[in-house]
């Protein structure tokens, strides 16, 4: 299915490529949102659901470089489709 890259290795890769210099949580949140599939997300409480579309929206969290990030996970037919609106908690 998806090839997962651990967050520590991927963050080092981003730093080496100059994606961000010092660890700025806001900048890191932006990078995580662009590449959300590469991070290990924990599924949280349901925020909302659309039974007609068979979708549900859940709070998602992940920890990267000592920061906890939270976003909105959209599930369709039980499968995670996207994590967006990511911010530092």
C-alpha positions as YAML, in Angstrom:
chain: A
units: angstrom
residues:
- id: 1
  name: UNK
  ca: [0.00, 0.00, 0.00]
- id: 2
  name: UNK
  ca: [1.82, 3.16, 1.17]
- id: 3
  name: UNK
  ca: [5.52, 3.24, 1.87]
- id: 4
  name: UNK
  ca: [5.87, 4.91, 5.24]
- id: 5
  name: UNK
  ca: [8.93, 7.00, 6.01]
- id: 6
  name: UNK
  ca: [9.44, 7.58, 9.72]
- id: 7
  name: UNK
  ca: [8.98, 11.18, 10.71]
- id: 8
  name: UNK
  ca: [12.53, 11.60, 12.04]
- id: 9
  name: UNK
  ca: [14.16, 10.45, 8.81]
- id: 10
  name: UNK
  ca: [11.82, 12.54, 6.67]
- id: 11
  name: UNK
  ca: [12.37, 15.64, 8.78]
- id: 12
  name: UNK
  ca: [16.15, 15.23, 8.40]
- id: 13
  name: UNK
  ca: [15.62, 14.91, 4.65]
- id: 14
  name: UNK
  ca: [13.63, 18.18, 4.61]
- id: 15
  name: UNK
  ca: [16.30, 19.98, 6.66]
- id: 16
  name: UNK
  ca: [19.09, 18.79, 4.36]
- id: 17
  name: UNK
  ca: [17.17, 20.02, 1.32]
- id: 18
  name: UNK
  ca: [16.64, 23.42, 2.94]
- id: 19
  name: UNK
  ca: [12.88, 23.09, 3.28]
- id: 20
  name: UNK
  ca: [13.18, 24.68, 6.70]
- id: 21
  name: UNK
  ca: [16.23, 25.78, 8.65]
- id: 22
  name: UNK
  ca: [15.47, 25.82, 12.36]
- id: 23
  name: UNK
  ca: [12.47, 23.86, 13.49]
- id: 24
  name: UNK
  ca: [9.63, 26.33, 13.22]
- id: 25
  name: UNK
  ca: [6.42, 24.54, 14.28]
- id: 26
  name: UNK
  ca: [4.27, 26.57, 11.89]
- id: 27
  name: UNK
  ca: [6.54, 25.84, 8.95]
- id: 28
  name: UNK
  ca: [6.74, 22.18, 9.99]
- id: 29
  name: UNK
  ca: [2.91, 22.02, 10.15]
- id: 30
  name: UNK
  ca: [2.82, 23.28, 6.55]
- id: 31
  name: UNK
  ca: [5.30, 20.60, 5.45]
- id: 32
  name: UNK
  ca: [3.35, 17.91, 7.31]
- id: 33
  name: UNK
  ca: [0.10, 18.98, 5.65]
- id: 34
  name: UNK
  ca: [1.71, 18.77, 2.18]
- id: 35
  name: UNK
  ca: [3.07, 15.28, 2.95]
- id: 36
  name: UNK
  ca: [0.56, 14.01, 5.51]
- id: 37
  name: UNK
  ca: [0.76, 10.40, 4.26]
- id: 38
  name: UNK
  ca: [4.37, 10.14, 5.40]
- id: 39
  name: UNK
  ca: [3.49, 10.58, 9.06]
- id: 40
  name: UNK
  ca: [2.05, 8.22, 11.63]
- id: 41
  name: UNK
  ca: [-1.39, 9.60, 12.57]
- id: 42
  name: UNK
  ca: [-3.44, 8.62, 15.58]
- id: 43
  name: UNK
  ca: [-7.19, 8.54, 14.99]
- id: 44
  name: UNK
  ca: [-9.20, 10.49, 17.56]
- id: 45
  name: UNK
  ca: [-12.78, 11.47, 18.28]
- id: 46
  name: UNK
  ca: [-15.34, 11.93, 15.53]
- id: 47
  name: UNK
  ca: [-16.12, 15.58, 14.75]
- id: 48
  name: UNK
  ca: [-18.91, 15.08, 12.22]
- id: 49
  name: UNK
  ca: [-20.28, 12.59, 9.71]
- id: 50
  name: UNK
  ca: [-22.16, 12.61, 6.42]
- id: 51
  name: UNK
  ca: [-24.14, 9.37, 6.25]
- id: 52
  name: UNK
  ca: [-25.32, 10.05, 2.68]
- id: 53
  name: UNK
  ca: [-21.73, 10.33, 1.43]
- id: 54
  name: UNK
  ca: [-20.48, 7.64, 3.86]
- id: 55
  name: UNK
  ca: [-17.86, 10.06, 5.20]
- id: 56
  name: UNK
  ca: [-16.75, 10.92, 8.69]
- id: 57
  name: UNK
  ca: [-14.42, 13.58, 10.01]
- id: 58
  name: UNK
  ca: [-12.11, 12.87, 12.92]
- id: 59
  name: UNK
  ca: [-9.49, 14.63, 14.99]
- id: 60
  name: UNK
  ca: [-6.08, 13.30, 13.99]
- id: 61
  name: UNK
  ca: [-2.83, 13.78, 15.90]
- id: 62
  name: UNK
  ca: [0.82, 13.04, 15.27]
- id: 63
  name: UNK
  ca: [4.05, 13.87, 17.05]
- id: 64
  name: UNK
  ca: [7.05, 15.19, 15.11]
- id: 65
  name: UNK
  ca: [10.30, 16.61, 16.53]
- id: 66
  name: UNK
  ca: [8.74, 16.88, 20.00]
- id: 67
  name: UNK
  ca: [5.72, 18.86, 18.76]
- id: 68
  name: UNK
  ca: [2.18, 17.52, 18.70]
- id: 69
  name: UNK
  ca: [0.18, 18.36, 15.60]
- id: 70
  name: UNK
  ca: [-3.57, 18.10, 15.19]
- id: 71
  name: UNK
  ca: [-5.62, 18.05, 12.01]
- id: 72
  name: UNK
  ca: [-8.90, 16.94, 10.55]
- id: 73
  name: UNK
  ca: [-8.99, 13.48, 9.03]
- id: 74
  name: UNK
  ca: [-11.55, 12.71, 6.36]
- id: 75
  name: UNK
  ca: [-12.56, 9.07, 6.10]
- id: 76
  name: UNK
  ca: [-14.64, 7.69, 3.25]
- id: 77
  name: UNK
  ca: [-16.01, 4.15, 3.55]
- id: 78
  name: UNK
  ca: [-13.66, 3.62, 6.50]
- id: 79
  name: UNK
  ca: [-10.48, 4.65, 4.64]
- id: 80
  name: UNK
  ca: [-8.44, 7.75, 5.51]
- id: 81
  name: UNK
  ca: [-8.57, 10.05, 2.48]
- id: 82
  name: UNK
  ca: [-6.80, 13.20, 3.70]
- id: 83
  name: UNK
  ca: [-5.58, 15.00, 6.80]
- id: 84
  name: UNK
  ca: [-5.82, 18.78, 6.54]
- id: 85
  name: UNK
  ca: [-6.15, 21.91, 8.70]
- id: 86
  name: UNK
  ca: [-2.98, 20.82, 10.54]
- id: 87
  name: UNK
  ca: [-1.78, 23.03, 13.38]
- id: 88
  name: UNK
  ca: [0.54, 22.83, 16.37]
- id: 89
  name: UNK
  ca: [-1.16, 21.88, 19.64]
...
